[in-house]
Coordinates of C-alpha atoms in Angstrom, one line a residue:
Chain A
X9 CA -7.2 7.4 7.4
X10 CA -5.8 4.2 8.9
X11 CA -8.5 1.7 9.4
X12 CA -10.7 0.0 6.9
X13 CA -13.3 -0.4 9.1
X14 CA -14.8 0.7 12.4
X15 CA -12.7 -1.5 14.6
X16 CA -15.0 -4.1 15.4
X17 CA -15.6 -6.0 18.5
X18 CA -14.4 -8.9 20.5
X19 CA -15.7 -12.2 20.8
X20 CA -15.8 -14.1 24.0
X21 CA -18.0 -16.9 23.1
X22 CA -16.4 -20.2 22.7
X23 CA -16.0 -21.4 19.3
X24 CA -14.3 -24.4 17.5
X25 CA -10.3 -24.3 17.9
X26 CA -8.6 -22.9 15.0
X27 CA -6.5 -25.9 14.5
X28 CA -4.5 -26.5 11.4
X29 CA -7.4 -28.4 10.1
X30 CA -9.7 -25.5 10.1
X31 CA -10.1 -23.1 7.2
X32 CA -7.6 -20.9 8.6
X33 CA -4.9 -23.4 8.7
X34 CA -5.6 -24.6 4.9
X35 CA -2.4 -24.6 3.2
X36 CA -2.3 -22.0 0.3
X37 CA -2.2 -24.7 -2.5
X38 CA 1.6 -24.4 -2.9
X39 CA 2.7 -25.7 -6.3
X40 CA 0.0 -27.3 -8.4
X41 CA 0.3 -26.9 -11.9
X42 CA -3.4 -26.3 -11.9
X43 CA -3.0 -23.1 -10.0
X44 CA -3.3 -20.0 -12.0
X45 CA 0.1 -18.7 -13.2
X46 CA 0.2 -15.8 -11.2
X47 CA -0.7 -17.5 -8.1
X48 CA 1.8 -20.3 -8.6
X49 CA 4.6 -18.0 -9.3
X50 CA 3.8 -15.6 -6.3
X51 CA 3.7 -18.6 -4.0
X52 CA 7.0 -19.6 -5.2
X53 CA 8.7 -16.1 -5.4
X54 CA 9.8 -15.7 -1.8
X55 CA 10.8 -19.4 -1.6
X56 CA 13.1 -19.0 -4.6
X57 CA 14.6 -15.8 -3.4
X58 CA 15.5 -17.3 0.0
X59 CA 17.1 -20.2 -1.4
X60 CA 19.3 -17.9 -3.8
X61 CA 19.9 -15.4 -1.1
X62 CA 21.4 -18.1 1.2
X63 CA 24.0 -18.5 -1.2
X64 CA 24.5 -15.0 -2.5
X65 CA 23.6 -12.4 0.1
X66 CA 23.4 -9.6 -2.4
X67 CA 19.7 -8.7 -1.8
X68 CA 19.4 -6.0 -4.5
X69 CA 20.6 -8.1 -7.3
X70 CA 19.4 -11.5 -6.2
X71 CA 15.9 -9.7 -6.0
X72 CA 16.2 -8.5 -9.4
X73 CA 17.4 -12.0 -10.8
X74 CA 14.3 -13.7 -9.2
X75 CA 12.2 -11.2 -10.9
X76 CA 13.7 -11.8 -14.1
X77 CA 13.3 -15.6 -13.4
X78 CA 9.6 -15.0 -12.6
X79 CA 9.0 -13.1 -15.8
X80 CA 10.8 -15.8 -17.9
X81 CA 8.7 -18.4 -16.4
X82 CA 5.4 -16.5 -17.1
X83 CA 6.6 -16.3 -20.9
X84 CA 7.8 -19.9 -21.1
X85 CA 5.7 -22.1 -18.8
X86 CA 2.2 -21.5 -20.5
X87 CA 3.8 -22.5 -23.9
X88 CA 6.0 -25.3 -22.8
X89 CA 4.4 -26.5 -19.7
X90 CA 5.3 -26.4 -16.1
X91 CA 8.6 -28.1 -15.2
X92 CA 8.5 -31.0 -13.0
X93 CA 10.3 -29.1 -10.5
X94 CA 9.1 -25.4 -10.9
X95 CA 10.9 -24.2 -7.8
X96 CA 14.3 -25.6 -8.9
X97 CA 13.8 -24.3 -12.2
X98 CA 13.2 -20.8 -11.1
X99 CA 16.3 -21.1 -8.6
X100 CA 18.5 -22.2 -11.7
X101 CA 17.4 -19.2 -14.0
X102 CA 17.8 -16.8 -11.1
X103 CA 21.3 -18.1 -10.3
X104 CA 22.2 -18.1 -14.2
X105 CA 21.1 -14.4 -14.4
X106 CA 23.1 -13.6 -11.5
X107 CA 26.2 -15.1 -12.6
X108 CA 25.9 -13.8 -16.0
X109 CA 25.6 -10.4 -14.6
X110 CA 28.6 -10.7 -12.3
X111 CA 30.5 -12.0 -15.4
X112 CA 29.9 -9.3 -17.7
X113 CA 30.6 -6.8 -14.9
X114 CA 33.8 -8.7 -14.2
X115 CA 34.6 -8.5 -18.0
X116 CA 33.9 -4.8 -18.0
X117 CA 35.9 -4.3 -14.9
X118 CA 38.8 -6.3 -16.6
X119 CA 38.4 -4.1 -19.7
X120 CA 38.2 -0.7 -17.7
X121 CA 40.8 -1.4 -15.2
X122 CA 42.9 -3.8 -17.2
X123 CA 43.2 -6.2 -14.2
X124 CA 41.4 -9.4 -13.3
X125 CA 39.1 -8.3 -10.5
X126 CA 37.0 -11.2 -10.0
X127 CA 35.2 -11.3 -6.7
X128 CA 35.7 -14.7 -5.1
X129 CA 31.9 -15.3 -4.8
X130 CA 31.6 -14.9 -8.8
X131 CA 34.5 -17.2 -9.4
X132 CA 33.1 -20.0 -7.2
X133 CA 29.7 -19.9 -8.7
X134 CA 30.2 -19.0 -12.3
X135 CA 31.5 -22.4 -13.4
X136 CA 28.6 -24.4 -11.9
X137 CA 25.2 -23.1 -12.8
X138 CA 25.1 -20.7 -15.7
X139 CA 25.6 -23.4 -18.3
X140 CA 23.2 -25.8 -16.7
X141 CA 19.7 -26.6 -18.2
X142 CA 16.9 -24.8 -16.4
X143 CA 15.2 -28.1 -15.6
X144 CA 18.2 -29.3 -13.7
X145 CA 18.7 -28.6 -10.1
X146 CA 22.5 -28.2 -10.4
X147 CA 22.4 -24.6 -9.2
X148 CA 21.2 -26.0 -5.8
X149 CA 24.4 -27.2 -4.8
X150 CA 27.0 -24.8 -3.7
X151 CA 28.1 -22.8 -0.7
X152 CA 25.4 -21.8 1.8
X153 CA 24.9 -18.7 4.1
X154 CA 24.9 -19.1 7.8
X155 CA 21.3 -19.2 8.0
X156 CA 21.0 -22.3 6.1
X157 CA 18.5 -24.2 8.4
X158 CA 17.9 -26.4 5.5
X159 CA 19.9 -28.4 3.0
X160 CA 20.1 -26.4 -0.2
X161 CA 19.8 -29.4 -2.4
X162 CA 16.4 -30.1 -1.0
X163 CA 15.3 -26.6 -2.0
X164 CA 13.2 -27.9 -5.0
X165 CA 11.1 -29.8 -2.4
X166 CA 11.2 -27.3 0.6
X167 CA 8.8 -28.1 3.3
X168 CA 5.8 -25.9 3.9
X169 CA 7.6 -24.8 7.2
X170 CA 10.6 -23.9 5.6
X171 CA 8.9 -22.1 2.7
X172 CA 6.9 -20.0 5.1
X173 CA 9.9 -19.4 7.0
X174 CA 11.6 -17.7 4.2
X175 CA 8.6 -15.8 3.5
X176 CA 8.7 -14.3 7.1
X177 CA 12.4 -13.8 7.0
X178 CA 11.9 -11.9 3.8
X179 CA 8.9 -9.9 5.1
X180 CA 11.0 -8.9 8.2
X181 CA 13.7 -7.8 6.0
X182 CA 11.5 -5.7 3.7
X183 CA 10.1 -4.0 6.7
X184 CA 13.4 -2.7 7.9
X185 CA 13.3 0.4 10.0
X186 CA 15.4 2.3 7.3
X187 CA 12.5 2.3 4.8
X188 CA 9.3 4.6 4.9
X189 CA 6.2 2.9 5.2
X190 CA 5.4 3.2 1.4
X191 CA 8.9 1.6 0.7
X192 CA 8.3 -1.1 2.8
X193 CA 4.9 -1.8 1.2
X194 CA 6.4 -1.6 -2.3
X195 CA 9.3 -3.8 -1.6
X196 CA 7.1 -6.6 0.3
X197 CA 4.8 -6.6 -2.8
X198 CA 7.7 -7.4 -5.0
X199 CA 10.0 -9.4 -2.9
X200 CA 7.6 -11.3 -0.9
X201 CA 4.3 -11.4 -2.9
X202 CA 6.1 -11.8 -6.1
X203 CA 4.2 -9.0 -8.0
X204 CA 5.9 -7.3 -11.0
X205 CA 6.8 -3.7 -10.9
X206 CA 4.3 -3.0 -13.5
X207 CA 1.5 -4.7 -11.4
X208 CA 2.7 -2.6 -8.3
X209 CA 2.7 0.6 -10.1
X210 CA -0.7 0.1 -11.6
X211 CA -2.2 -0.8 -8.1
X212 CA -0.8 2.6 -6.9
X213 CA -1.5 4.5 -10.0
X214 CA 1.9 5.7 -10.6
X215 CA 4.0 5.2 -13.7
X216 CA 6.3 2.0 -13.6
X217 CA 9.4 4.1 -13.8
X218 CA 8.6 5.8 -10.5
X219 CA 7.8 2.3 -8.9
X220 CA 11.1 0.8 -10.0
X221 CA 12.9 4.0 -8.5
X222 CA 11.2 3.5 -5.3
X223 CA 12.0 -0.4 -5.1
X224 CA 15.6 0.2 -6.1
X225 CA 16.0 2.8 -3.6
X226 CA 14.5 0.7 -0.9
X227 CA 16.9 -2.1 -1.7
X228 CA 19.7 0.3 -1.5
X229 CA 18.5 1.5 1.9
X230 CA 18.5 -2.0 3.2
X231 CA 22.0 -2.7 1.9
X232 CA 23.3 0.6 3.4
X233 CA 21.8 -0.2 6.7
X234 CA 23.8 -3.3 6.5
X235 CA 21.0 -5.7 6.9
X236 CA 21.1 -9.2 5.5
X237 CA 18.8 -12.1 4.7
X238 CA 18.4 -13.9 8.1
X239 CA 16.6 -13.4 11.4
X240 CA 16.6 -9.9 12.5
X241 CA 18.8 -9.0 15.6
X242 CA 17.4 -10.1 18.8
X243 CA 16.4 -6.6 20.0
X244 CA 14.8 -5.7 16.8
X245 CA 12.3 -8.6 16.4
X246 CA 9.4 -7.1 18.1
X247 CA 9.6 -3.8 16.3
X248 CA 10.1 -5.6 12.9
X249 CA 7.2 -7.7 13.5
X250 CA 5.0 -4.6 14.2
X251 CA 6.3 -3.0 11.2
X252 CA 5.5 -6.1 9.2
X253 CA 2.1 -6.4 10.3
X254 CA 1.5 -2.8 9.8
X255 CA 2.8 -3.2 6.3
X256 CA 0.4 -6.1 5.6
X257 CA -2.3 -3.9 7.0
X258 CA -1.6 -0.9 4.8
X259 CA -1.5 -3.5 1.6
X260 CA -4.9 -4.7 2.6
X261 CA -6.2 -1.1 3.3
X262 CA -4.9 0.1 -0.1
X263 CA -6.9 -2.7 -1.8
X264 CA -10.0 -2.3 0.2
X265 CA -10.5 1.4 -0.8
X266 CA -10.8 0.2 -4.4
X267 CA -14.3 1.0 -5.6
X268 CA -14.5 0.4 -9.4
X269 CA -14.1 -2.4 -11.6
X270 CA -11.3 -0.9 -13.6
X271 CA -9.0 -1.0 -10.5
X272 CA -8.4 -4.8 -10.7
X273 CA -4.8 -4.5 -9.5
X274 CA -5.5 -2.4 -6.7
X275 CA -8.5 -4.6 -5.5
X276 CA -6.1 -7.5 -5.7
X277 CA -4.0 -6.1 -3.0
X278 CA -6.5 -7.3 -0.4
X279 CA -6.0 -10.9 -1.6
X280 CA -2.4 -10.6 -1.5
X281 CA -2.4 -9.1 2.1
X282 CA -4.7 -12.0 3.2
X283 CA -2.4 -14.6 1.6
X284 CA 0.8 -13.3 3.2
X285 CA -0.8 -12.8 6.6
X286 CA -2.2 -16.4 6.5
X287 CA 1.3 -17.6 5.8
X288 CA 2.6 -15.8 8.9
X289 CA -0.1 -17.0 10.8
X290 CA 0.6 -20.6 10.0
X291 CA 4.2 -20.2 10.9
X292 CA 3.4 -18.3 14.2
X293 CA 0.0 -19.7 15.1
X294 CA 0.4 -18.7 18.9
X295 CA 0.8 -15.0 17.8
X296 CA -2.5 -13.4 18.8
X297 CA -1.9 -10.1 16.8
X298 CA -1.0 -12.2 13.7
X299 CA -4.1 -14.0 14.1
X300 CA -6.2 -10.8 15.1
X301 CA -4.8 -9.2 11.9
X302 CA -6.0 -12.2 9.7
X303 CA -9.3 -12.2 11.3
X304 CA -9.9 -8.6 10.9
X305 CA -8.8 -8.7 7.3
X306 CA -11.3 -11.7 6.6
X307 CA -14.0 -9.9 8.5
X308 CA -13.5 -6.6 6.5
X309 CA -12.9 -8.3 3.1
X310 CA -16.3 -10.2 3.6
X311 CA -18.1 -6.9 3.5
X312 CA -16.5 -6.0 0.1
X313 CA -19.6 -7.2 -2.0
X314 CA -21.9 -4.9 -0.2
X315 CA -19.9 -1.9 0.5
X316 CA -20.4 -0.3 -3.0
X317 CA -23.3 -0.1 -5.3
X318 CA -22.9 -1.3 -8.9
X319 CA -21.9 2.2 -10.0
X320 CA -19.3 2.5 -7.3
X321 CA -21.1 4.5 -4.8
X322 CA -20.1 3.7 -1.1
X323 CA -22.6 2.1 1.1
X324 CA -22.4 2.8 4.9
X325 CA -22.2 -0.3 7.4
X326 CA -25.7 0.4 8.5
X327 CA -27.2 0.3 5.2
X328 CA -25.4 -2.8 3.6
X329 CA -27.3 -5.6 2.3
X330 CA -25.9 -8.1 4.8
X331 CA -27.0 -11.0 2.7
X332 CA -24.4 -10.1 0.2
X333 CA -21.6 -10.3 2.9
X334 CA -19.2 -13.4 2.0
X335 CA -20.4 -16.1 4.8
X336 CA -17.4 -18.1 4.4
X337 CA -15.0 -15.4 5.1
X338 CA -17.1 -14.1 8.1
X339 CA -17.1 -17.6 9.7
X340 CA -13.4 -17.9 9.2
X341 CA -12.9 -14.6 10.7
X342 CA -15.4 -15.2 13.7
X343 CA -13.9 -18.6 14.5
X344 CA -10.3 -17.4 14.3
X345 CA -10.9 -14.5 16.7
X346 CA -13.0 -16.4 18.9
X347 CA -10.3 -18.9 19.3
X348 CA -7.6 -16.3 19.8
X349 CA -9.0 -14.0 22.3
X350 CA -9.1 -16.2 25.4
X351 CA -5.6 -17.5 24.8
X352 CA -3.3 -14.8 23.5
X353 CA -2.1 -11.6 24.7
X354 CA -4.6 -9.0 23.7
X355 CA -3.7 -6.3 21.2
X356 CA -5.2 -3.9 19.0
X357 CA -5.7 -6.1 15.9
X358 CA -7.6 -8.5 18.0
X359 CA -9.6 -6.0 19.4
X360 CA -10.5 -4.6 15.9
X361 CA -11.3 -8.0 14.7
X362 CA -13.4 -8.6 17.7
X363 CA -15.4 -5.5 17.0
X364 CA -15.9 -6.6 13.4
X365 CA -17.1 -9.8 14.6
X366 CA -19.7 -8.3 16.6
X367 CA -21.0 -6.4 13.5
X368 CA -20.8 -9.7 11.4
X369 CA -23.0 -11.4 13.8
X370 CA -25.9 -9.0 13.6
X371 CA -28.4 -10.2 10.9
X372 CA -29.7 -6.8 10.7
X373 CA -28.0 -3.5 11.6
X374 CA -30.4 -2.7 14.4
X375 CA -29.4 -6.2 16.1
X376 CA -26.0 -5.0 16.6
X377 CA -24.8 -5.5 20.1
X378 CA -23.6 -1.9 20.6
X379 CA -22.7 -2.0 24.3
X380 CA -20.3 -4.8 23.5
X381 CA -18.8 -2.8 20.9
X382 CA -18.4 0.3 23.2
X383 CA -16.7 -1.9 25.8
X384 CA -14.6 -3.1 23.2
X385 CA -13.6 0.5 22.0
X386 CA -12.8 1.4 25.6
X387 CA -10.3 -1.5 25.9
X388 CA -8.9 -0.5 22.4
X389 CA -8.6 3.2 23.6
X390 CA -6.6 2.2 26.6
X391 CA -4.2 0.0 24.7
X392 CA -3.9 1.9 21.5
X393 CA -5.3 5.4 22.0
X394 CA -5.6 7.3 18.6
X395 CA -8.2 9.8 17.4
X396 CA -9.6 7.4 14.8
X397 CA -10.4 5.0 17.5
X398 CA -12.0 7.9 19.6
X399 CA -14.1 8.7 16.5
X400 CA -15.3 5.2 16.2
X401 CA -16.0 4.9 19.9
X402 CA -18.2 7.8 19.8
X403 CA -20.2 6.6 17.1
X404 CA -20.9 3.4 19.2
X405 CA -21.5 5.6 22.2
X406 CA -24.2 7.4 20.3
X407 CA -25.9 4.2 19.6
X408 CA -26.1 3.3 23.2
X409 CA -26.5 6.8 25.1
X410 CA -27.6 9.1 22.3
X411 CA -26.0 11.4 19.7
X412 CA -25.3 14.1 22.2
X413 CA -23.0 11.7 24.4
X414 CA -21.2 11.0 21.1
X415 CA -20.8 14.7 20.1
X416 CA -19.4 15.3 23.7
X417 CA -16.8 12.5 23.2
X418 CA -15.5 14.0 19.8
X419 CA -15.5 17.5 21.2
X420 CA -11.7 17.1 22.5
X421 CA -10.5 16.1 19.0
X422 CA -11.1 19.7 17.7
X423 CA -7.9 20.5 19.6
X424 CA -6.0 17.3 18.3
X425 CA -3.6 18.2 15.7
X426 CA -3.6 14.6 14.3
X427 CA -7.3 14.9 13.2
X428 CA -8.5 18.3 13.5
X429 CA -9.6 19.6 10.1
X430 CA -9.8 15.9 9.0
X431 CA -13.0 14.8 6.9
X432 CA -13.4 11.8 9.0
X433 CA -14.0 14.1 12.2
X434 CA -16.4 16.4 10.3
X435 CA -18.2 13.4 8.7
X436 CA -18.9 11.8 12.3
X437 CA -19.9 14.9 13.5
X438 CA -22.3 15.6 10.5
X439 CA -23.9 11.8 11.2
X440 CA -24.2 12.5 15.0
X441 CA -25.9 15.9 14.5
X442 CA -28.3 14.3 12.0
X443 CA -29.1 11.7 14.6
X444 CA -29.6 14.6 17.0
X445 CA -31.9 16.2 14.7
X446 CA -30.0 19.5 14.1
X447 CA -30.5 19.1 10.4
X448 CA -28.9 22.5 9.5
X449 CA -25.8 22.0 11.4
X450 CA -25.6 18.4 10.1
X451 CA -25.9 19.6 6.5
X452 CA -23.2 22.3 6.8
X453 CA -20.9 19.6 8.4
X454 CA -21.7 17.1 5.4
X455 CA -20.7 19.9 2.9
X456 CA -17.5 20.9 4.8
X457 CA -16.4 17.2 5.2
X458 CA -17.0 16.8 1.4
X459 CA -14.5 19.6 0.8
X460 CA -12.2 18.2 3.2
X461 CA -12.0 14.7 1.8
X462 CA -9.5 13.6 -1.1
X463 CA -11.5 10.7 -2.0
X464 CA -14.0 11.1 -5.0
X465 CA -16.4 8.1 -3.8
X466 CA -16.5 9.8 -0.5
X467 CA -17.0 13.3 -1.6
X468 CA -20.1 11.9 -3.5
X469 CA -21.3 10.1 -0.6
X470 CA -21.1 13.0 1.6
X471 CA -22.6 15.5 -0.9
X472 CA -25.5 13.1 -1.3
X473 CA -26.0 13.0 2.6
X474 CA -26.1 16.8 2.7
X475 CA -28.7 17.0 -0.3
X476 CA -30.8 14.4 1.5
X477 CA -31.2 16.8 4.3
X478 CA -31.9 19.8 2.2
X479 CA -35.0 18.1 0.9
Chain L
X22 CA -0.7 10.8 -1.4
X23 CA -0.3 12.6 -4.7
X24 CA -0.2 16.3 -5.1
X25 CA -0.2 18.5 -8.0
X26 CA 2.3 21.5 -7.7
X27 CA 0.9 24.4 -9.8
X28 CA 3.8 26.7 -10.9
X29 CA 2.7 30.3 -11.3
X30 CA 4.5 32.9 -13.3
X31 CA 4.0 36.6 -14.1
X32 CA 5.4 38.1 -17.0
X33 CA 6.5 41.1 -14.9
X34 CA 8.8 39.3 -12.5
X35 CA 9.9 37.0 -15.3
X36 CA 11.1 39.7 -17.8
X37 CA 13.0 41.5 -14.9
X38 CA 15.4 38.5 -14.8
X39 CA 18.5 38.3 -16.8
X40 CA 19.4 35.4 -19.1
X41 CA 21.9 34.1 -16.6
X42 CA 19.3 34.2 -13.8
X43 CA 16.9 32.2 -15.8
X44 CA 19.3 29.8 -16.8
X45 CA 19.9 29.3 -13.1
X46 CA 16.3 28.6 -12.4
X47 CA 16.2 25.9 -15.0
X48 CA 19.3 24.5 -13.6
X49 CA 17.9 24.4 -9.9
X50 CA 14.6 23.0 -11.2
X51 CA 16.3 20.2 -13.3
X52 CA 18.3 19.3 -10.3
X53 CA 15.2 18.9 -8.2
X54 CA 13.6 16.8 -11.1
X55 CA 16.3 14.4 -10.9
X56 CA 16.2 14.3 -7.2
X57 CA 12.6 13.4 -7.2
X58 CA 13.0 10.9 -9.9
X59 CA 15.7 9.2 -7.9
X60 CA 13.6 9.2 -4.6
X61 CA 10.7 7.5 -6.5
X62 CA 8.4 10.6 -5.7
X63 CA 8.2 11.9 -9.1
X64 CA 5.0 11.2 -11.2
X65 CA 4.8 13.8 -14.0
X66 CA 5.4 17.2 -14.7
X67 CA 5.7 19.7 -17.6
X68 CA 6.1 23.2 -18.5
X69 CA 3.4 24.9 -20.4
X70 CA 3.7 27.1 -23.5
X71 CA 2.9 30.9 -23.3
X72 CA -0.6 31.7 -22.5
X73 CA -0.8 33.3 -25.9
X74 CA -0.9 29.8 -27.2
X75 CA -3.9 29.0 -25.2
X76 CA -7.2 28.2 -26.9
X77 CA -10.3 28.3 -24.8
X78 CA -13.2 26.0 -25.7
X79 CA -16.8 26.3 -24.6
X80 CA -19.6 24.2 -25.7
X81 CA -23.2 25.8 -25.6
X82 CA -26.1 24.0 -27.0
X83 CA -24.0 21.5 -28.3
X84 CA -22.1 24.1 -30.4
X85 CA -18.3 24.4 -30.0
X86 CA -17.1 27.8 -29.6
X87 CA -13.2 28.6 -29.3
X88 CA -11.5 31.6 -28.2
X89 CA -7.8 32.4 -28.8
X90 CA -5.9 33.3 -25.6
X91 CA -6.0 32.5 -21.9
X92 CA -9.5 31.8 -20.3
X93 CA -9.1 34.8 -17.9
X94 CA -6.6 37.5 -18.2
X95 CA -4.6 37.8 -15.0
X96 CA -1.3 38.9 -14.1
X97 CA -0.1 35.5 -12.9
X98 CA -0.5 32.5 -15.3
X99 CA -0.1 28.9 -14.8
X100 CA 3.3 28.1 -16.3
X101 CA 3.9 24.4 -15.5
X102 CA 3.1 21.5 -13.1
X103 CA 4.7 18.7 -11.2
X104 CA 2.8 15.8 -9.9
X105 CA 4.6 14.0 -6.8
X106 CA 3.4 11.1 -4.9
X107 CA 5.0 11.6 -1.3
X108 CA 4.4 10.7 2.3
X109 CA 2.8 13.9 3.6
X110 CA 1.6 17.1 2.8
X111 CA 4.6 18.6 4.7
X112 CA 6.8 16.9 2.2
X113 CA 5.0 18.2 -0.8
X114 CA 5.4 21.7 0.8
X115 CA 9.0 21.1 1.1
X116 CA 9.2 20.0 -2.7
X117 CA 7.1 23.1 -3.7
X118 CA 9.4 25.4 -1.7
X119 CA 12.4 24.1 -3.7
X120 CA 10.8 25.1 -7.1
X121 CA 12.7 28.0 -8.0
X122 CA 9.5 29.7 -9.3
X123 CA 8.4 29.7 -5.5
X124 CA 10.9 32.4 -5.0
X125 CA 9.9 34.4 -7.9
X126 CA 6.1 34.1 -8.2
X127 CA 4.3 31.1 -6.5
X128 CA 3.5 27.5 -6.3
X129 CA 0.2 26.1 -5.2
X130 CA 0.1 22.7 -3.9
X131 CA -3.4 20.8 -4.4
X132 CA -4.1 17.2 -3.4
X133 CA -5.1 15.1 -6.3
X134 CA -8.4 13.2 -5.4
X135 CA -8.2 9.5 -4.9
X136 CA -10.6 7.2 -6.9
X137 CA -10.9 4.9 -3.9
X138 CA -12.8 5.5 -0.9
X139 CA -13.8 4.2 2.7
X140 CA -17.5 3.7 3.6
X141 CA -18.4 6.0 6.5

């Protein structure tokens, strides 16, 4: 399943411009000591990594060193207070870890090979930083890589633009085509979002050792592909950007499917996805698809309070208590997509956000502007045809022209390998059959879909629907 | 997506193997294990004791009744399992086919249910 919501519809009404003063443009409160520890450290993580990578280039080890610095800060700061320059502190500690590691490796090599095989990079840096106090910014002096747009000495007070720039550069690196989508997601969460391996493992319900391996392997793959910290090669930018947006979308989706209170780490993923997408949007405000993705996330996340009951049962869109939707998120999402559509090159994320906005604007399910949603799905099918879109399109068509018209639309999907036998297709068929009054067939289809899904809440929901028809 | 690979064994085929053949199966399985650990796909896995060590538990009217031996007598029994987290069913099938027991008895691939879900 690849979409959190039925892609929703576009907005063509005019709204306030989404300028940097609007909610969408608010800075994410970079480094205030008042921010929660996690929040502060996550915000700093990619900026610290960016600075250290400019000097040392070794992505695998530098990323490990920054993680260790973040862990050290999480232990030390609550007890001793936040250093005056938290960013500089982290850079210094990470650099020291790196140089210590190089030294001990060099010493081992010396012992093993009985030859001084110090790497020039190690030699030049070893003297400067590893003895300096963590609070000092001494580690910020030194050789810089070719991508140094900024002066390393200013790193402790990097501007927002530079910080976000590093975040984007890292994001594009983590979404290198040599990695599988799952690896891109894991690496992005660690290197860009600053989550610990334990947190990522917990979000994906796998042992920490498994996640460690996945991340290590991802970093190796990047190194083997010869990729470096810096802008991707010219020809790769578009594809890499697309992969990055998809990765953010997957992170969001993973979090959005979480239904119960004990999955805190998983639910947190939606917040992280929104935070990162917001940063990318701030850097590339003219990119309509980035704005569209952010709007889509906000409009979807706004429904979270209404999408499950207290005991974790799924509530379909039509039956959600709309007064529980998050009004502030809805408004931000609507304003953003409204301002974006007229001026940007239209793309699938914008269209999905637009559809979500049409749903958001209906005070009651029966007030939904279905003809507009149908029109938007037609656009989406033309721009990004895929069976999931066809399914949602069919549901909208059924609302406008009746359930039989919807059933006709999905008939072709039985021959489509990408979705034939998928529980979503069966569930939509069940829904349309129910609307058409064919109770027996609808019930059978709900039960079949319940067998096909691998989600327990979905299975409960589908069985519940079938049971209701049996009464 | 997580899958459980249920590894079946039958005494008839297992007993027919020589010790060297059994050692070779062990070796192949541990080779696969290390490969899956390295790829970050391995989640869990164990060999199970002989079905003779099984104890069945039933509770009726609040009373616990236990029975020694397997729940049902069958020619093939569950001998172990692996849990993998991989990209697709195709990949899970590929891994299952590499479990040496697949060539002797059989392996069953079952998706593990997700605790999350999407509203319809």
